[in-house]
Coordinates of C-alpha atoms and ligand atoms in Angstrom, one line a residue:
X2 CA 98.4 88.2 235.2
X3 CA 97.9 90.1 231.6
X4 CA 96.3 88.0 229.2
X5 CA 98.9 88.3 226.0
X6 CA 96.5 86.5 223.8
X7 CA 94.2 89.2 224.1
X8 CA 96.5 92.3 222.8
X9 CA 96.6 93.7 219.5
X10 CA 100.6 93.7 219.8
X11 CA 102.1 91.6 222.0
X12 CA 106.1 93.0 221.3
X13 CA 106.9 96.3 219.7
X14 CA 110.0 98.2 219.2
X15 CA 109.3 101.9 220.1
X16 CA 111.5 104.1 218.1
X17 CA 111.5 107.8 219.6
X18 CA 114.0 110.9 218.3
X19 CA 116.0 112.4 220.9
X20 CA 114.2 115.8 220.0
X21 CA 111.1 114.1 221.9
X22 CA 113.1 113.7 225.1
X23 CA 114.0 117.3 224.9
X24 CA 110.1 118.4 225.6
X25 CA 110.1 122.5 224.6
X26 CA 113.7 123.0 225.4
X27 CA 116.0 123.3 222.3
X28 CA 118.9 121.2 223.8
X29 CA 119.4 118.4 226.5
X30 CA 116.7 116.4 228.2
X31 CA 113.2 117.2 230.2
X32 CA 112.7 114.9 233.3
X33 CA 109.2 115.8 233.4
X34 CA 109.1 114.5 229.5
X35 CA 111.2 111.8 230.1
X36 CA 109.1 111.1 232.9
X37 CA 105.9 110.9 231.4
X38 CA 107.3 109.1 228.5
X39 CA 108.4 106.6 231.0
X40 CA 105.2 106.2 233.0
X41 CA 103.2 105.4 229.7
X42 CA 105.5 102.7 228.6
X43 CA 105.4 101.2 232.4
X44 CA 101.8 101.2 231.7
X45 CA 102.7 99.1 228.5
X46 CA 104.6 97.0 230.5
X47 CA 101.7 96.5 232.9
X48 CA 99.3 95.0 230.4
X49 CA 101.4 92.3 229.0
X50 CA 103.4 94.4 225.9
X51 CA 106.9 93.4 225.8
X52 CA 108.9 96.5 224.7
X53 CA 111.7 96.9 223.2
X54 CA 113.2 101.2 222.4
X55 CA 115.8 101.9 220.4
X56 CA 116.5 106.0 221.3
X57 CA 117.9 109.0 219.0
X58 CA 120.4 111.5 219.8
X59 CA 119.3 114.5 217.7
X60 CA 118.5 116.6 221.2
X61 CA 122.4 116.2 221.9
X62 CA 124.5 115.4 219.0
X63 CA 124.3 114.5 215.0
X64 CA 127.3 113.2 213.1
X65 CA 126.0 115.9 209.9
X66 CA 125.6 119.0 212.0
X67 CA 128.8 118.0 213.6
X68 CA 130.5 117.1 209.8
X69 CA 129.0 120.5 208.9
X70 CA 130.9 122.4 211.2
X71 CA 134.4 121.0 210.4
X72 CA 134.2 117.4 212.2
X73 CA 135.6 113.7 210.2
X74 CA 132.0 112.7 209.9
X75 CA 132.8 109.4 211.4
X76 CA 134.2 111.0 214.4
X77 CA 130.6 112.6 214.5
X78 CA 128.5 109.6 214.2
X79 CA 130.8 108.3 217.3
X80 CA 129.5 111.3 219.1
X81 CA 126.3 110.8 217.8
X82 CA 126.0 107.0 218.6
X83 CA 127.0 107.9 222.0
X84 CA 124.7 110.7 222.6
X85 CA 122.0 107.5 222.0
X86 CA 123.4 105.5 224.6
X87 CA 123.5 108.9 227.2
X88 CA 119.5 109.4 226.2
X89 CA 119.1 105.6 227.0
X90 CA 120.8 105.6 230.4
X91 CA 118.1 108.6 231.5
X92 CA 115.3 106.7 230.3
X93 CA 116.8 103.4 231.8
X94 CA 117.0 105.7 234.9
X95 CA 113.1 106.9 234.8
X96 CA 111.8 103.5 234.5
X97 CA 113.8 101.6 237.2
X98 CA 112.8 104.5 239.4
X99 CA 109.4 103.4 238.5
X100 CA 109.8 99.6 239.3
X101 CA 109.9 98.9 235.7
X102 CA 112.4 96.0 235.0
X103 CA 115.0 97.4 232.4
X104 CA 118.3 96.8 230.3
X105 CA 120.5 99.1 228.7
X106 CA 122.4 97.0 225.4
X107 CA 124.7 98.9 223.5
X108 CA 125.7 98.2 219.6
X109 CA 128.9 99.6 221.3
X110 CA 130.3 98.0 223.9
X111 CA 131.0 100.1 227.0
X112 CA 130.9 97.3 229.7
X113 CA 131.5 99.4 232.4
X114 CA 127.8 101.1 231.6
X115 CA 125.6 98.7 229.9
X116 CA 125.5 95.4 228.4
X117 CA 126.7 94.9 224.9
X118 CA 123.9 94.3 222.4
X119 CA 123.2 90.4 221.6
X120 CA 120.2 89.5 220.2
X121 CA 119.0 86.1 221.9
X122 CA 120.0 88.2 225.0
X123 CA 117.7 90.7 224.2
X124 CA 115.2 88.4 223.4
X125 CA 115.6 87.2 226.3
X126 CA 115.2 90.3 228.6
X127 CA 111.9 91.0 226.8
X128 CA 110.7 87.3 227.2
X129 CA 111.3 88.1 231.2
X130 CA 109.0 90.8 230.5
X131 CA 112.3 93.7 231.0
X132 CA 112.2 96.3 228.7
X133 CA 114.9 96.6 226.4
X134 CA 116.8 99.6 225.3
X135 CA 119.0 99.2 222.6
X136 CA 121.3 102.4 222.1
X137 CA 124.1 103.5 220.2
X138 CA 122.0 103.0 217.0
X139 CA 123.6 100.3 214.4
X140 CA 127.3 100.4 215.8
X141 CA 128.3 102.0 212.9
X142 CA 128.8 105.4 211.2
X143 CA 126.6 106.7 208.3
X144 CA 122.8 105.4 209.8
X145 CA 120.4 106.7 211.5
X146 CA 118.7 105.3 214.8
X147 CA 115.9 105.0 212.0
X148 CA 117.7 102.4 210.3
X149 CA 118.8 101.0 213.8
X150 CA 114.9 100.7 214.9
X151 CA 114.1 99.1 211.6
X152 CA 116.8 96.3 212.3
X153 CA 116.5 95.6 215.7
X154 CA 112.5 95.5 214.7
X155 CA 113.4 92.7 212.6
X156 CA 115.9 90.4 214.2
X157 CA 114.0 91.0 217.7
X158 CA 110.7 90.3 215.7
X159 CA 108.5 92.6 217.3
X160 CA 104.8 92.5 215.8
X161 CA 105.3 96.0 215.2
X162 CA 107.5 99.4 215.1
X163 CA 106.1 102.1 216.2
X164 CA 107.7 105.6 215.2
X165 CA 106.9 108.6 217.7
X166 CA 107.1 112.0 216.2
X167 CA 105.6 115.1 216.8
X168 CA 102.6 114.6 214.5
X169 CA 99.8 112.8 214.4
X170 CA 100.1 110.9 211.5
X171 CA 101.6 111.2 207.9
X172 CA 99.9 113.9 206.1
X173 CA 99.9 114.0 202.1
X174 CA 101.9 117.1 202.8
X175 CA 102.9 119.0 205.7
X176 CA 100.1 119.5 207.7
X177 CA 101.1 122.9 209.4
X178 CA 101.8 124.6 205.9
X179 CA 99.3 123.6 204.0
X180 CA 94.8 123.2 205.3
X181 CA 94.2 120.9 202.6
X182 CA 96.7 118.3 203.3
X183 CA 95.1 114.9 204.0
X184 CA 96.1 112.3 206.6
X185 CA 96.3 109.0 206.1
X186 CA 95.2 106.2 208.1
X187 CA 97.0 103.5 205.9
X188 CA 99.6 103.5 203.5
X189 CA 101.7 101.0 201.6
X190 CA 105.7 101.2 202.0
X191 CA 105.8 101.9 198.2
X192 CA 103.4 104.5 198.5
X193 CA 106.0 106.2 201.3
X194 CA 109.1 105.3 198.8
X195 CA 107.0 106.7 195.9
X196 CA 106.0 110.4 197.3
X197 CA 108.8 111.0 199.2
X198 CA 106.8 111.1 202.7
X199 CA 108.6 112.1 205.2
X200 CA 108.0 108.9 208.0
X201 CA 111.8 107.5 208.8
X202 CA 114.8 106.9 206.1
X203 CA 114.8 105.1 202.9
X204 CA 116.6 102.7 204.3
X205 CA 114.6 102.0 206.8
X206 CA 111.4 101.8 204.7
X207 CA 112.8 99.1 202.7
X208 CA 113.8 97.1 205.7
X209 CA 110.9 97.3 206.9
X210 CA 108.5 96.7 203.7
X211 CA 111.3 93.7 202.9
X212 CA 110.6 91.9 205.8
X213 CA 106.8 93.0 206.4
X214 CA 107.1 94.6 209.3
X215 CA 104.0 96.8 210.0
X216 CA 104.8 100.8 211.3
X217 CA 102.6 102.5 213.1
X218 CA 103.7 106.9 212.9
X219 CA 101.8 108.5 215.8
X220 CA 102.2 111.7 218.0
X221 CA 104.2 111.3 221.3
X222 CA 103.3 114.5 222.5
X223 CA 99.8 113.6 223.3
X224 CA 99.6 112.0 226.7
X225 CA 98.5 108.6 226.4
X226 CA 99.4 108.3 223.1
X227 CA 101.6 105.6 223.2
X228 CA 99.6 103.4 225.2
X229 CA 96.4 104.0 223.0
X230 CA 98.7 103.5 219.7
X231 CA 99.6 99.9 220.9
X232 CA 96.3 98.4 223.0
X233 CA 93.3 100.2 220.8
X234 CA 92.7 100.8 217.3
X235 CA 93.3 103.4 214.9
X236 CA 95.6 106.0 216.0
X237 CA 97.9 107.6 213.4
X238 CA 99.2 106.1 210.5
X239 CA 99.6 102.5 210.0
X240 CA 102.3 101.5 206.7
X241 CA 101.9 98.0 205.7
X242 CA 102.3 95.8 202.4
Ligands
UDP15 N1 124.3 107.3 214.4 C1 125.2 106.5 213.7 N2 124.9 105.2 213.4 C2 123.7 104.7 213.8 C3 122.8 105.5 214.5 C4 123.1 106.8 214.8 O1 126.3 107.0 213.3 O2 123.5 103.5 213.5 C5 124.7 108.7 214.8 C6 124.5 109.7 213.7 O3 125.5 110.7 213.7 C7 123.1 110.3 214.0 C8 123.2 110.3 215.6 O4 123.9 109.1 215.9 O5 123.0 111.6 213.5 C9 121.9 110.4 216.3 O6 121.0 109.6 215.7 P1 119.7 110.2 214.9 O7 120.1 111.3 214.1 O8 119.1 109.0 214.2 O9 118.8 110.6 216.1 P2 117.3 111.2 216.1 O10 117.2 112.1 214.9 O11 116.4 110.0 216.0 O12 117.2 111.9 217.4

């Protein structure tokens, strides 16, 4: 049996774009991404991490692009919303093919598919040592699965959210423009809100710097990554108070 007591993070929310599931294809989803992705957080699971995910759907649909093109933005944040829960079914999928003990819940209810998303039942789930998958972002149009992985940080009160991007870190500016930019190994929130750096949302920033809740911004792409960004030291940026 894992010994919890021991681990840096004993529950974390792992907040992942849909652009990471998409590996180097410009659309859609890679199974040997999505596979990898899955193996690491089985891993997770292994030592005693209870996890929670909340999923994007920028690889399949966003409610601006689709407003852009002629779409009631609401209609498109509905599309977008349920491209989230279509990018947590597939991960849901890779880990149970894995052994790894799993639960779709939806901020949308589609009870034929998932369970609907209640928090003592998600608390719950992790408690059991499932992981949880919370998709279809907020529930409701105009946020981002940034804002939804702040919240469901909070009320599910993880000891930490971790953000996966494609980047090792935040940078003082962008990294692949610029040699002399400067990454950061800690930052406050105000520091974020202050310079404009690009981590997640406003929104999301403030939720997270209201309620103290400590982010940790760190390249998926790397294998291992994940695994090393929640049970050792030092990898990427942490924000805290
Ligand atoms: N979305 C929404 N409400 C939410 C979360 C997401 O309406 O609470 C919609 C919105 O249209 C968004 C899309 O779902 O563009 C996909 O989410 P997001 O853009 O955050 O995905 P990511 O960029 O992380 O892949």
């Amino acid at each position: 049996m894992a010994d919890k007591k021991a681990l840096k993070y004993r529950r974390v929310l792992l907040k992942m774009s849909g652009e990471v599931l998409m590996g180097h294809q410009s659309f859609g989803l890679d199974a040997m991404t999505i596979n990898r992705i899955a193996a690491e957080i089985g891993q997770l699971c292994a030592a005693g991490v209870e996890v929670a995910i909340v999923i994007g759907g920028g690889n399949l649909f966003r409610g601006s692009q689709l407003a852009a093109l002629g779409m009631e933005r609401v209609t498109g944040d509905h599309m977008g919303m349920l491209a989230t829960l279509m990018n947590a079914l597939a991960m849901q999928d890779a880990l149970q093919k894995i052994s790894v003990d799993v639960r779709v819940l939806s901020a949308l209810t589609v009870d034929q598919i998932c369970e609907p998303y209640i928090r003592r039942r998600a608390i719950r789930h992790l408690e059991k040592g499932r992981v949880v998958i919370c998709a279809a972002g907020t529930g409701n149009p105009f946020f981002t699965t940034d804002s939804a992985a702040s919240l469901r940080a909070i009320e599910l009160e993880v000891d930490a959210l971790l953000k996966a991007t494609k980047v090792d870190g935040v940078y003082s500016k962008d990294p692949k423009r610029y040699d002399d930019a400067v990454k950061y190994e800690h930052l406050s929130y105000q520091q974020v809100l202050v310079d404009g750096l690009q981590v997640m949302d406003a929104t999301s920033i403030v939720m997270c710097q209201e309620n103290e809740m400590p982010l940790v911004v760190f390249d998926m792409t790397k294998e291992g990554e994940i695994v090393r960004a929640v049970l050792e030291d030092c990898v990427g940026t942490v924000i805290h108070a």
